[in-house]
XYZ file of C-alpha atoms in Angstrom:
748
model
C 28.309 -14.112 8.690
C 31.722 -12.524 8.759
C 32.380 -8.851 8.460
C 36.011 -7.485 8.375
C 37.150 -10.765 10.023
C 34.671 -10.540 12.872
C 32.003 -13.184 13.267
C 28.580 -11.554 13.551
C 25.815 -13.418 15.324
C 22.359 -12.911 14.032
C 20.211 -10.932 16.247
C 16.387 -10.811 16.186
C 14.726 -7.999 18.077
C 10.967 -7.526 18.403
C 9.507 -4.566 20.427
C 5.940 -3.686 21.753
C 4.498 -0.368 22.973
C 0.907 -0.201 24.254
C -1.407 2.653 23.927
C -2.830 4.192 27.316
C -5.332 1.896 28.514
C -7.838 3.457 31.091
C -9.554 1.707 33.979
C -12.497 3.731 35.119
C -11.739 2.756 38.760
C -9.680 4.472 41.411
C -5.926 3.658 41.530
C -6.144 2.088 45.029
C -8.982 -0.286 43.947
C -7.053 -1.302 40.824
C -3.997 -2.171 42.958
C -6.093 -4.302 45.120
C -7.313 -6.222 42.227
C -3.793 -6.454 40.748
C -2.430 -8.076 44.010
C -4.925 -10.843 43.752
C -3.265 -12.159 40.685
C -0.411 -13.562 43.088
C 0.973 -15.898 43.979
C -0.734 -17.539 41.001
C -3.780 -16.993 38.843
C -6.210 -19.529 37.596
C -7.054 -17.199 34.681
C -3.489 -17.511 33.332
C -2.773 -21.310 33.000
C 0.852 -20.735 31.995
C 1.551 -18.750 35.238
C 2.470 -21.675 37.487
C 3.747 -19.887 40.587
C 5.561 -16.942 42.216
C 7.531 -16.189 45.382
C 8.350 -13.008 47.167
C 12.129 -12.946 47.455
C 12.584 -9.528 48.746
C 10.150 -6.934 50.159
C 10.859 -3.358 51.406
C 8.533 -0.699 52.864
C 9.538 2.867 53.772
C 9.088 4.060 57.245
C 5.953 6.118 56.554
C 4.432 3.297 54.584
C 4.236 5.452 51.333
C 6.597 3.316 49.252
C 6.763 -0.515 48.934
C 9.169 -2.454 46.813
C 8.424 -6.116 46.147
C 10.657 -8.559 44.123
C 9.210 -11.890 42.925
C 10.541 -14.833 41.111
C 7.993 -16.191 38.755
C 7.566 -19.530 37.018
C 5.856 -19.878 33.658
C 4.940 -23.074 31.788
C 5.333 -22.172 28.141
C 3.003 -23.525 25.557
C 5.769 -24.735 23.202
C 6.298 -27.899 21.117
C 7.303 -30.823 23.074
C 10.471 -31.323 20.994
C 11.577 -27.728 21.711
C 10.997 -28.229 25.497
C 13.081 -31.405 25.378
C 15.972 -29.585 23.485
C 15.614 -26.987 26.153
C 15.905 -29.350 29.017
C 13.553 -27.417 31.277
C 9.894 -27.529 32.044
C 9.517 -23.931 33.273
C 10.973 -20.565 32.507
C 11.672 -18.056 35.332
C 11.457 -14.328 35.350
C 12.267 -11.699 37.979
C 9.617 -9.012 38.606
C 10.428 -5.848 40.480
C 7.437 -3.625 41.594
C 7.686 -0.295 43.146
C 4.404 0.998 44.544
C 4.314 4.752 45.489
C 1.082 5.250 47.435
C 1.854 8.949 47.872
C 2.288 9.615 44.125
C -0.252 6.774 43.339
C 2.060 5.011 40.754
C 3.162 1.421 40.407
C 6.186 0.848 38.234
C 6.820 -2.752 37.175
C 9.973 -4.014 35.557
C 10.496 -7.647 34.559
C 13.142 -9.649 32.897
C 13.967 -13.347 32.157
C 16.330 -15.297 34.358
C 16.186 -18.362 32.236
C 18.598 -18.297 29.257
C 19.418 -14.718 29.875
C 22.774 -15.110 27.985
C 20.986 -16.105 24.809
C 17.602 -14.340 24.977
C 16.899 -10.986 26.622
C 13.317 -10.175 27.404
C 12.566 -7.018 29.189
C 9.336 -5.350 30.007
C 8.334 -2.179 31.870
C 4.757 -1.289 32.997
C 3.222 1.682 34.771
C -0.075 2.157 36.559
C -0.824 5.799 37.291
C -3.727 8.311 37.834
C -5.514 9.513 34.905
C -4.365 13.154 34.247
C -7.936 14.429 33.818
C -9.869 12.227 36.254
C -8.279 11.335 39.529
C -10.842 8.405 39.997
C -9.565 6.611 36.950
C -6.319 4.628 36.478
C -4.053 4.601 33.385
C -1.754 1.684 32.317
C 1.089 1.659 29.816
C 3.391 -0.910 28.871
C 6.618 -1.445 26.841
C 8.445 -4.757 26.049
C 11.427 -6.044 23.970
C 12.456 -9.412 22.889
C 16.085 -9.757 21.798
C 17.183 -13.206 20.536
C 20.912 -13.213 20.211
C 21.368 -16.853 19.242
C 19.554 -20.155 19.843
C 21.097 -22.997 17.927
C 19.148 -22.313 14.658
C 15.859 -22.044 16.491
C 15.771 -18.306 16.587
C 12.694 -17.849 14.248
C 10.726 -20.542 16.122
C 11.301 -18.964 19.450
C 10.341 -15.602 18.114
C 7.071 -16.770 16.873
C 6.165 -18.688 20.069
C 7.181 -15.688 22.217
C 5.186 -13.077 20.137
C 2.233 -15.433 19.879
C 1.990 -15.942 23.603
C 2.661 -12.229 24.271
C -0.211 -11.058 22.010
C -2.595 -13.705 23.697
C -1.611 -12.546 27.211
C -2.229 -8.954 26.259
C -5.487 -9.713 25.066
C -6.524 -11.338 28.224
C -5.169 -8.502 30.433
C -8.270 -6.385 30.805
C -10.449 -9.382 31.529
C -8.278 -10.404 34.389
C -8.093 -7.102 36.177
C -11.889 -6.587 35.679
C -12.492 -10.128 36.987
C -10.765 -9.290 40.381
C -12.472 -5.869 40.528
C -15.751 -7.702 40.224
C -14.624 -10.021 42.851
C -13.800 -7.227 45.134
C -17.214 -5.789 44.391
C -18.928 -9.061 45.291
C -17.123 -9.067 48.568
C -18.367 -5.515 49.356
C -15.028 -3.796 48.770
C -15.757 -0.921 46.481
C -13.272 1.550 47.912
C -9.766 1.410 49.280
C -8.710 4.483 51.329
C -5.897 6.667 49.812
C -2.511 6.905 51.720
C -2.097 9.949 54.014
C 0.956 11.016 55.905
C -0.932 10.535 59.221
C -2.279 7.149 58.404
C -0.869 3.814 59.211
C 0.899 1.911 56.392
C -1.714 0.369 54.412
C -0.313 -2.696 52.653
C -2.535 -3.921 49.842
C -4.623 -6.981 50.484
C -2.575 -9.784 49.068
C -3.178 -13.531 49.495
C -0.551 -15.388 51.618
C 2.048 -17.102 49.440
C 1.716 -20.867 49.427
C 5.344 -20.950 50.516
C 7.733 -18.299 51.749
C 10.667 -20.265 50.403
C 12.028 -19.994 46.922
C 12.127 -23.773 46.771
C 8.395 -23.687 46.240
C 8.995 -22.899 42.729
C 9.818 -25.823 40.274
C 13.637 -26.348 40.274
C 15.414 -24.718 37.359
C 17.348 -27.235 35.176
C 20.912 -26.428 34.336
C 20.773 -27.432 30.657
C 21.237 -24.334 28.552
C 18.596 -24.214 25.964
C 15.374 -22.313 25.097
C 11.619 -22.108 25.603
C 10.785 -18.331 25.502
C 7.600 -16.832 26.850
C 7.280 -13.117 27.959
C 7.207 -11.588 31.311
C 4.475 -12.251 33.806
C 3.196 -8.653 33.537
C 2.148 -9.220 29.929
C -1.047 -10.214 31.829
C -1.588 -6.625 33.069
C -2.243 -4.879 29.911
C -5.575 -4.372 28.352
C -6.727 -4.268 24.800
C -9.913 -4.210 22.679
C -11.087 -7.499 21.467
C -9.176 -8.203 18.139
C -7.827 -11.085 16.239
C -4.437 -12.122 17.028
C -1.906 -10.609 14.585
C 0.346 -13.190 13.047
C 2.619 -10.690 11.534
C 5.261 -9.101 13.735
C 6.117 -5.641 12.730
C 9.739 -4.472 12.836
C 10.955 -1.163 14.549
C 13.800 1.009 15.624
C 15.474 1.198 18.979
C 13.125 0.706 22.103
C 11.897 3.882 23.497
C 11.135 4.614 27.111
C 7.561 3.495 27.933
C 7.014 6.451 30.168
C 8.455 9.180 27.875
C 6.349 12.071 26.744
C 3.243 13.896 28.025
C -0.171 12.479 28.201
C -1.004 14.671 25.088
C 1.497 12.707 23.142
C 0.070 9.324 23.772
C -3.051 7.467 22.313
C -5.716 6.150 24.449
C -7.156 2.592 23.852
C -10.622 3.784 23.851
C -9.796 6.561 21.360
C -8.260 3.926 18.983
C -11.339 1.754 19.116
C -13.697 4.634 18.667
C -11.833 6.499 15.834
C -9.429 3.831 14.270
C -11.260 0.517 14.760
C -10.370 -2.724 16.332
C -6.548 -3.320 16.156
C -4.570 -6.125 17.546
C -2.022 -5.289 20.272
C 0.866 -5.523 17.878
C -0.970 -3.332 15.341
C -1.638 -0.816 18.140
C 2.084 -0.913 19.009
C 3.208 -0.348 15.436
C 0.886 2.745 15.139
C 2.116 4.207 18.404
C 5.853 3.751 17.639
C 5.507 5.172 14.178
C 3.550 8.233 15.479
C 6.176 8.757 18.045
C 8.962 8.446 15.457
C 7.262 11.228 13.415
C 6.787 13.397 16.415
C 10.542 13.209 17.135
C 11.484 13.664 13.600
C 9.056 16.433 12.428
C 8.820 18.111 15.800
C 5.303 19.422 15.370
C 2.302 18.907 13.204
C 2.243 15.277 12.217
C -0.197 13.375 9.923
C -3.547 12.425 11.512
C -3.561 8.890 13.085
C -5.937 7.675 10.397
C -3.533 8.669 7.716
C -0.543 7.004 9.389
C -2.782 3.890 9.849
C -3.646 3.703 6.240
C 0.080 3.442 5.223
C 0.813 0.784 7.864
C -2.128 -1.234 6.608
C -0.944 -0.890 2.993
C 2.168 -2.730 4.121
C 0.712 -5.303 6.448
C 1.852 -3.435 9.488
C 5.509 -3.856 8.570
C 6.803 -0.576 10.296
C 9.920 -0.024 8.185
C 8.103 -0.489 4.853
C 5.143 1.670 6.026
C 7.396 4.420 7.360
C 9.283 4.445 3.984
C 6.164 4.966 1.786
C 4.624 7.392 4.389
C 7.672 9.609 4.395
C 7.921 9.644 0.606
C 4.342 10.713 0.574
C 4.764 13.412 3.212
C 7.626 14.843 1.150
C 5.442 14.799 -1.895
C 2.583 16.603 -0.166
C 4.860 19.322 1.165
C 6.612 19.715 -2.206
C 3.263 20.342 -4.035
C 1.388 21.836 -1.116
C -1.319 19.273 -1.202
C -2.406 20.009 2.350
C -3.652 23.364 0.954
C -5.311 21.982 -2.145
C -8.896 22.162 -1.087
C -8.338 25.857 -0.181
C -6.437 26.909 -3.257
C -7.679 24.700 -6.075
C -10.744 25.947 -8.075
C -11.932 23.629 -10.773
C -11.925 25.323 -14.315
C -15.367 25.599 -15.839
C -14.638 22.833 -18.404
C -14.245 20.351 -15.569
C -17.429 21.581 -13.822
C -19.341 21.061 -17.185
C -17.875 17.965 -18.610
C -16.166 15.974 -15.805
C -18.784 13.294 -15.037
C -18.027 12.494 -11.351
C -19.222 13.711 -8.003
C -20.112 12.692 -4.392
C -23.471 11.104 -3.769
C -24.661 10.289 -0.100
C -22.913 7.194 1.439
C -23.191 3.441 1.086
C -24.772 0.956 3.661
C -21.594 1.074 5.678
C -21.553 4.814 6.144
C -18.711 5.261 3.669
C -18.866 8.348 1.420
C -19.951 7.323 -2.097
C -18.384 8.807 -5.206
C -20.002 8.225 -8.699
C -18.081 8.385 -11.819
C -19.864 8.023 -15.182
C -16.674 7.126 -17.102
C -18.537 5.954 -20.157
C -20.074 9.323 -20.653
C -16.847 11.263 -20.186
C -14.960 12.684 -23.106
C -11.498 11.828 -21.786
C -9.732 12.925 -24.993
C -11.519 16.302 -24.934
C -10.746 16.888 -21.250
C -6.953 16.038 -21.801
C -6.808 18.233 -24.863
C -8.618 21.120 -23.162
C -6.844 20.867 -19.703
C -3.775 18.861 -19.978
C -2.640 15.893 -17.603
C -1.735 18.207 -14.735
C -5.125 19.858 -14.385
C -6.708 16.478 -14.471
C -4.356 15.135 -11.787
C -4.920 18.183 -9.644
C -8.611 17.595 -9.921
C -8.419 14.085 -8.999
C -6.191 14.845 -5.994
C -8.808 17.361 -4.913
C -11.421 14.562 -4.958
C -9.248 12.346 -2.820
C -8.631 15.186 -0.307
C -12.346 15.733 -0.062
C -12.761 12.030 0.361
C -10.520 12.142 3.414
C -12.575 15.062 4.827
C -15.826 13.258 4.370
C -14.476 10.125 5.995
C -13.621 12.132 9.100
C -17.090 13.736 9.107
C -18.881 10.445 8.675
C -16.837 8.914 11.517
C -18.389 11.539 13.821
C -21.925 11.123 12.289
C -22.169 7.336 12.555
C -20.124 6.892 15.702
C -17.729 4.357 14.381
C -14.402 4.491 12.404
C -14.864 5.196 8.589
C -11.462 5.478 6.895
C -12.359 4.770 3.301
C -14.977 5.439 0.683
C -16.953 3.557 -2.022
C -16.583 4.455 -5.735
C -19.321 3.567 -8.265
C -18.081 3.542 -11.903
C -20.707 3.400 -14.626
C -19.166 2.292 -17.970
C -22.231 2.604 -20.095
C -21.005 4.215 -23.279
C -17.460 3.039 -22.990
C -15.813 2.420 -26.421
C -12.612 2.496 -28.317
C -12.674 6.319 -28.137
C -11.722 6.012 -24.454
C -8.612 3.992 -25.255
C -7.028 7.015 -26.909
C -3.338 6.744 -26.002
C -2.743 10.183 -24.334
C -5.986 9.584 -22.336
C -4.726 6.152 -21.101
C -1.384 7.629 -20.334
C -2.965 10.266 -18.187
C -5.164 7.646 -16.415
C -2.146 5.551 -15.611
C -0.215 8.398 -14.172
C -3.222 9.372 -12.056
C -3.518 5.756 -10.768
C 0.264 5.737 -9.964
C 0.018 8.991 -7.918
C -3.126 8.088 -6.048
C -1.770 4.499 -5.188
C 1.369 6.109 -3.795
C -0.282 8.700 -1.667
C -3.770 7.569 -0.804
C -3.341 3.893 0.182
C -6.186 1.971 1.720
C -8.712 4.785 0.947
C -10.907 2.912 -1.485
C -13.066 0.575 0.538
C -15.010 -0.928 -2.489
C -15.172 -0.191 -6.242
C -18.370 -1.063 -7.958
C -17.932 -1.216 -11.833
C -21.440 -1.343 -13.517
C -22.525 -2.001 -17.136
C -19.061 -3.051 -18.291
C -19.076 -3.458 -22.055
C -17.061 -5.868 -24.325
C -14.250 -3.296 -24.679
C -13.778 -3.184 -20.853
C -11.306 -6.225 -20.769
C -8.935 -4.325 -23.106
C -8.895 -1.271 -20.721
C -8.614 -3.520 -17.673
C -5.567 -5.276 -19.138
C -3.918 -1.921 -19.549
C -4.563 -0.476 -16.116
C -4.648 -3.510 -13.855
C -0.877 -3.972 -13.520
C -0.631 -0.454 -11.944
C -3.195 -1.238 -9.281
C -2.123 -2.759 -6.041
C -3.325 -6.321 -5.483
C -5.095 -5.467 -2.125
C -6.843 -2.740 -4.071
C -7.915 -5.201 -6.908
C -9.586 -7.406 -4.406
C -12.002 -4.583 -3.741
C -13.349 -4.474 -7.338
C -16.814 -5.783 -8.081
C -17.539 -5.932 -11.762
C -21.140 -6.323 -13.174
C -21.827 -6.610 -16.897
C -25.042 -5.550 -18.468
C -27.897 -5.271 -15.960
C -26.498 -7.836 -13.595
C -26.140 -5.116 -10.908
C -30.053 -5.096 -10.699
C -30.293 -8.720 -9.363
C -29.312 -10.480 -6.222
C -25.913 -9.678 -5.020
C -25.945 -6.393 -6.819
C -26.159 -2.820 -6.101
C -28.813 -2.994 -3.316
C -26.413 -5.128 -1.332
C -24.198 -2.027 -0.905
C -26.327 0.971 -1.402
C -29.642 1.732 0.010
C -32.436 1.559 -2.529
C -33.549 5.050 -1.732
C -30.262 6.705 -2.993
C -29.612 4.588 -6.155
C -29.220 7.134 -8.941
C -31.976 7.633 -11.528
C -29.704 6.743 -14.406
C -29.338 3.344 -12.888
C -32.961 2.697 -12.438
C -33.294 4.317 -8.901
C -35.444 7.120 -7.806
C -32.730 9.374 -6.450
C -31.868 12.382 -8.533
C -28.010 12.567 -9.016
C -26.298 15.886 -9.504
C -23.318 14.260 -11.306
C -22.812 16.132 -14.722
C -23.979 14.192 -17.761
C -20.932 15.098 -19.766
C -20.921 14.930 -23.378
C -18.175 16.083 -25.897
C -15.888 18.856 -25.150
C -16.223 21.484 -27.955
C -13.000 21.614 -29.998
C -12.952 25.388 -29.597
C -11.905 24.699 -25.961
C -8.900 22.568 -27.189
C -5.509 24.087 -26.500
C -2.249 23.634 -28.330
C 0.545 21.352 -27.146
C 2.656 24.320 -26.433
C -0.030 25.929 -24.214
C -0.580 22.786 -22.470
C 3.050 22.338 -21.760
C 3.408 25.815 -20.261
C 0.377 25.335 -18.154
C 1.732 21.943 -16.780
C 4.933 23.600 -15.842
C 3.200 26.491 -14.241
C 0.875 24.098 -12.155
C 3.634 21.856 -10.748
C 6.301 24.543 -10.261
C 4.111 26.335 -7.824
C 6.089 24.634 -5.205
C 8.535 26.752 -3.333
C 10.927 23.857 -3.085
C 13.761 22.622 -5.267
C 15.231 19.138 -5.507
C 18.817 18.236 -5.997
C 20.991 15.077 -5.977
C 24.237 14.763 -3.965
C 26.683 12.126 -5.046
C 29.768 10.754 -3.625
C 32.466 13.227 -4.794
C 30.073 15.567 -6.269
C 28.302 17.728 -3.789
C 25.369 20.205 -4.610
C 26.179 23.853 -4.138
C 23.840 26.851 -4.260
C 25.306 30.474 -4.750
C 23.670 33.409 -2.801
C 24.985 36.969 -3.282
C 24.718 39.490 -0.442
C 24.907 43.047 -0.984
C 24.108 44.266 2.540
C 25.877 43.096 5.495
C 23.621 41.797 8.336
C 21.213 40.211 5.816
C 19.798 36.790 6.896
C 20.208 33.766 4.733
C 17.409 31.178 5.713
C 17.095 27.598 4.711
C 14.688 24.849 5.007
C 15.350 21.310 3.606
C 14.378 17.685 3.866
C 16.593 14.826 3.470
C 14.646 12.521 1.150
C 17.505 9.885 0.812
C 20.748 9.364 2.279
C 23.058 11.376 4.773
C 24.743 14.585 3.827
C 27.036 17.218 5.625
C 25.684 20.707 5.254
C 28.258 23.554 4.987
C 28.130 27.399 4.444
C 31.087 29.127 2.913
C 31.760 32.807 2.064
C 34.024 34.212 -0.725
C 34.798 37.767 -1.821
C 34.945 36.806 -5.428
C 32.225 35.172 -7.379
C 32.774 31.501 -8.354
C 32.759 30.763 -12.058
C 29.250 29.365 -12.778
C 29.119 26.101 -14.722
C 28.076 26.303 -18.295
C 25.478 23.978 -19.644
C 27.729 21.960 -21.677
C 28.229 18.193 -21.496
C 32.017 18.392 -22.033
C 32.830 19.618 -18.552
C 35.142 22.464 -19.750
C 35.507 23.804 -16.279
C 36.435 20.585 -14.787
C 33.018 20.414 -13.050
C 31.377 17.081 -13.421
C 27.720 16.760 -12.763
C 26.366 13.182 -12.474
C 22.807 14.579 -12.446
C 20.934 17.462 -13.966
C 20.071 18.888 -10.605
C 23.589 18.721 -9.222
C 25.838 21.904 -9.376
C 29.276 22.483 -8.189
C 30.648 25.931 -7.748
C 33.773 25.763 -5.631
C 36.767 25.374 -8.042
C 39.057 22.643 -7.424
C 42.036 25.092 -7.464
C 40.462 27.121 -4.597
C 42.077 26.865 -1.177
C 40.070 26.928 1.954
C 41.107 29.787 4.180
C 42.474 31.782 1.276
C 39.939 31.808 -1.603
C 36.829 31.053 0.649
C 36.214 30.575 4.217
C 33.715 28.268 6.263
C 31.236 30.466 8.277
C 29.361 27.690 9.970
C 30.534 24.440 11.666
C 29.577 21.438 9.424
C 26.030 19.881 10.377
C 25.459 16.226 9.588
C 21.922 15.635 8.363
C 20.477 12.161 8.468
C 17.859 10.620 6.106
C 14.249 11.576 6.874
C 15.190 14.749 8.932
C 13.753 18.205 8.315
C 16.279 21.083 8.906
C 15.583 24.750 9.287
C 18.068 27.360 10.110
C 19.435 30.859 9.383
C 22.721 32.667 9.225
C 23.219 36.373 9.812
C 25.830 37.540 7.263
C 28.774 39.619 8.559
C 30.104 40.586 5.158
C 28.845 41.310 1.695
C 30.009 38.875 -1.008
C 29.182 35.506 -2.156
C 27.888 32.786 0.062
C 27.851 29.133 -1.029
C 25.455 26.580 0.610
C 26.701 23.033 0.246
C 25.185 19.577 0.668
C 28.017 16.952 0.751
C 27.939 13.248 0.625
C 28.389 11.960 4.208
C 31.254 9.501 4.396
C 31.240 6.865 7.106
C 33.694 7.651 9.947
C 36.286 5.143 10.530
C 37.277 3.429 13.823
C 40.001 5.350 15.348
C 41.890 2.302 16.277
C 41.630 0.141 13.162
C 40.845 2.859 10.621
C 38.050 0.465 9.434
C 34.350 1.338 9.002
C 32.168 0.483 11.944
C 29.946 -2.495 11.477
C 26.727 -0.448 12.033
C 27.822 1.873 9.184
C 28.737 -1.075 6.895
C 25.277 -2.582 7.453
C 23.625 0.850 6.848
C 25.534 1.333 3.687
C 24.465 -2.110 2.484
C 20.809 -0.744 2.397
C 21.575 2.049 0.095
C 21.453 1.037 -3.480
C 23.953 3.804 -4.685
C 26.078 6.501 -3.406
C 23.367 9.071 -4.058
C 21.437 11.315 -1.801
C 18.425 13.414 -2.393
C 17.460 16.844 -0.817
C 14.615 19.074 -1.262
C 15.282 22.568 -0.208
C 14.084 26.214 -0.065
C 16.157 29.274 0.645
C 15.265 32.870 1.241
C 17.281 36.049 2.059
C 15.726 38.657 4.396
C 16.868 42.178 4.825
C 18.020 43.282 8.340
C 14.774 45.144 8.679
C 12.656 42.102 7.799
C 14.801 39.950 10.148
C 14.213 42.232 13.058
C 10.491 42.157 12.410
C 10.477 38.272 12.204
C 12.457 38.027 15.369
C 9.987 40.208 17.061
C 7.145 38.133 15.896
C 8.732 34.916 16.901
C 9.653 36.233 20.303
C 6.008 37.437 20.806
C 5.143 33.697 20.388
C 7.619 32.741 23.106
C 9.912 30.736 20.855
C 13.049 31.184 18.958
C 13.174 27.581 17.563
C 12.335 28.624 13.958
C 12.640 31.900 11.849
C 9.611 33.111 9.859
C 8.738 36.286 8.395
C 5.210 37.336 7.581
C 5.859 37.220 3.795
C 8.156 34.274 3.835
C 7.613 31.099 1.815
C 8.786 29.358 4.917
C 5.403 29.409 6.398
C 4.419 26.095 4.752
C 7.025 24.056 6.225
C 6.995 25.772 9.603
C 3.251 25.123 9.845
C 4.047 21.425 9.502
C 7.225 21.238 11.437
C 8.674 22.910 14.495
C 11.923 21.953 15.982
C 14.558 22.368 18.576
C 17.409 24.492 17.739
C 21.350 24.396 17.781
C 22.887 27.811 17.635
C 26.311 28.463 16.203
C 27.577 32.061 16.531
C 25.017 34.044 14.496
C 23.103 31.091 13.003
C 20.518 28.798 14.161
C 19.985 25.409 12.861
C 17.091 23.398 13.954
C 15.708 19.886 13.198
């Protein structure tokens, strides 16, 4: 591939981040077990040999540095090995043991073919922060394949397969040697003290002290790529090997963050389920990315995991749909839905759905008697928006019940079962507005509640059902459709029917069971409760404009501008916006005279072109910066996915203009050409269009002083929030570091 005359070599990068894995043994004993893996380990067939090439110990014996050269026999196709021209691949491993601090830092990299493939791994053993008799282990690794004669994909698959396999064996290996020590009567290793003699860990004597013990490295440059020897040090729950390899961003430091920021392997297994090492890594890295981006409250781990599962643990795709959903949740304040939404009486009387115990797997069970529901009457009486809001509240309640059942049953429960009874379904249910409302609800739920439906049992499906299924099935994700079980007539009563999924004791009475079900029986909604189309339209607008945020589009050459008139000096303009798509430059200007507001005419009389209905431009092209208006804050570049909050204390009355402007790529200073990274980033954007969701508020000086006092009492000035400010929703979800510029404060 050639870009601006420069040949670009394809690069393949894979990265891995482990959770925190805990050994319930003292650090010194784990170190004794770890050292027994050298110079070779029969539990790791590919680990052929290792030699100590350098060893240093501090005068007091507290610190020991060991450098080894390790040989691995990679399980690769014979043809690939012949092309490589080598039988073994060599790695350099550098260990730094600090007995005083009780830590072991390990760094490994490949020596073989290092000009074509870069493998780098860092590991750390340390004392558990809450129990000094336990040991924690963390690990980060990266595989960077720069080029390999067209075999890059093959090498990548071999490397990741062997790496995942090695990680899986890690806990078994350490525990094997711990058991071996116990059998030998070694159950305790003394801690290092300043007065004690140096205590080198018991390590078997190397079979040879000369590096020539290792198989000789061939000179032929080619490839056979395993991963470092310390992939055998990590531990993971038993899980199937993950064949998919998730993509990610730049590699982060394996030791970054505090213990509270990290996930424990036991916690993952208890609350999230059995994940493969690569799936764990994908969850941890996406969680860390959210922590760095949102700087505060982030979605629960179960929620993040659902979006990753929905995209087969492709991190880029999972992150994209998760960010879209988080923006949607914030815009419509869905996090507060269970607290603020109260179902209208007509829903309580005629909506034939409700929660009913749980299935055999412990999943919450929701029953919907769709055949008894007057969908036309509900739509005419309530409108689409109220129905949608009600369905969202059901999903939010489902998430809450999953968390509750996880605690009750002592195992991860992340989805629910839905039982749909279609008895009574007829052509009346195919009323066009009703089907339209159903399709919209399905679309919203699919986008924002993925992997929440564990099983859908459809009972007593009538002849008209195939017609309805043909209409709605294209809008349902393929993975979700696989969870559907459809029974016609009374088939659900036989073998393989309802009793396979629900205990007999809780089968509802209307399905032949003995359990009383409190789901409303439905019936026709009285026409006296119907509302006119005009009333419904006004109600729909009122429901979904409760959000305090506004959306705007920013185009190349057409910024979006917002006018704020300030009467009293020393007022405070506050802003809060999310970059939903693209990058922009945020500016604040002041003018003594009011800009001419654009009229809502399509002809562009004022020379103001607006490519989108939510794009407004106020600064006249005839205005001169420095004369007609002035910049009061330095420009701030805002990247896609960022949340930005800030404030500006006004010095003068007049008109302030907040501007979001399309961010053009900076050119290279020497060639005046765009940088390659920027070109590649631009290719991923389908159009020169950015989307921003924003909220602004003006505080009086008294309110500002009160807000500052409240924030200072919390010990932080990283965000501005008044007691009556609509800012509270976002600031409850995001806190951030600040960048002060004169009297303003901009935080991400």
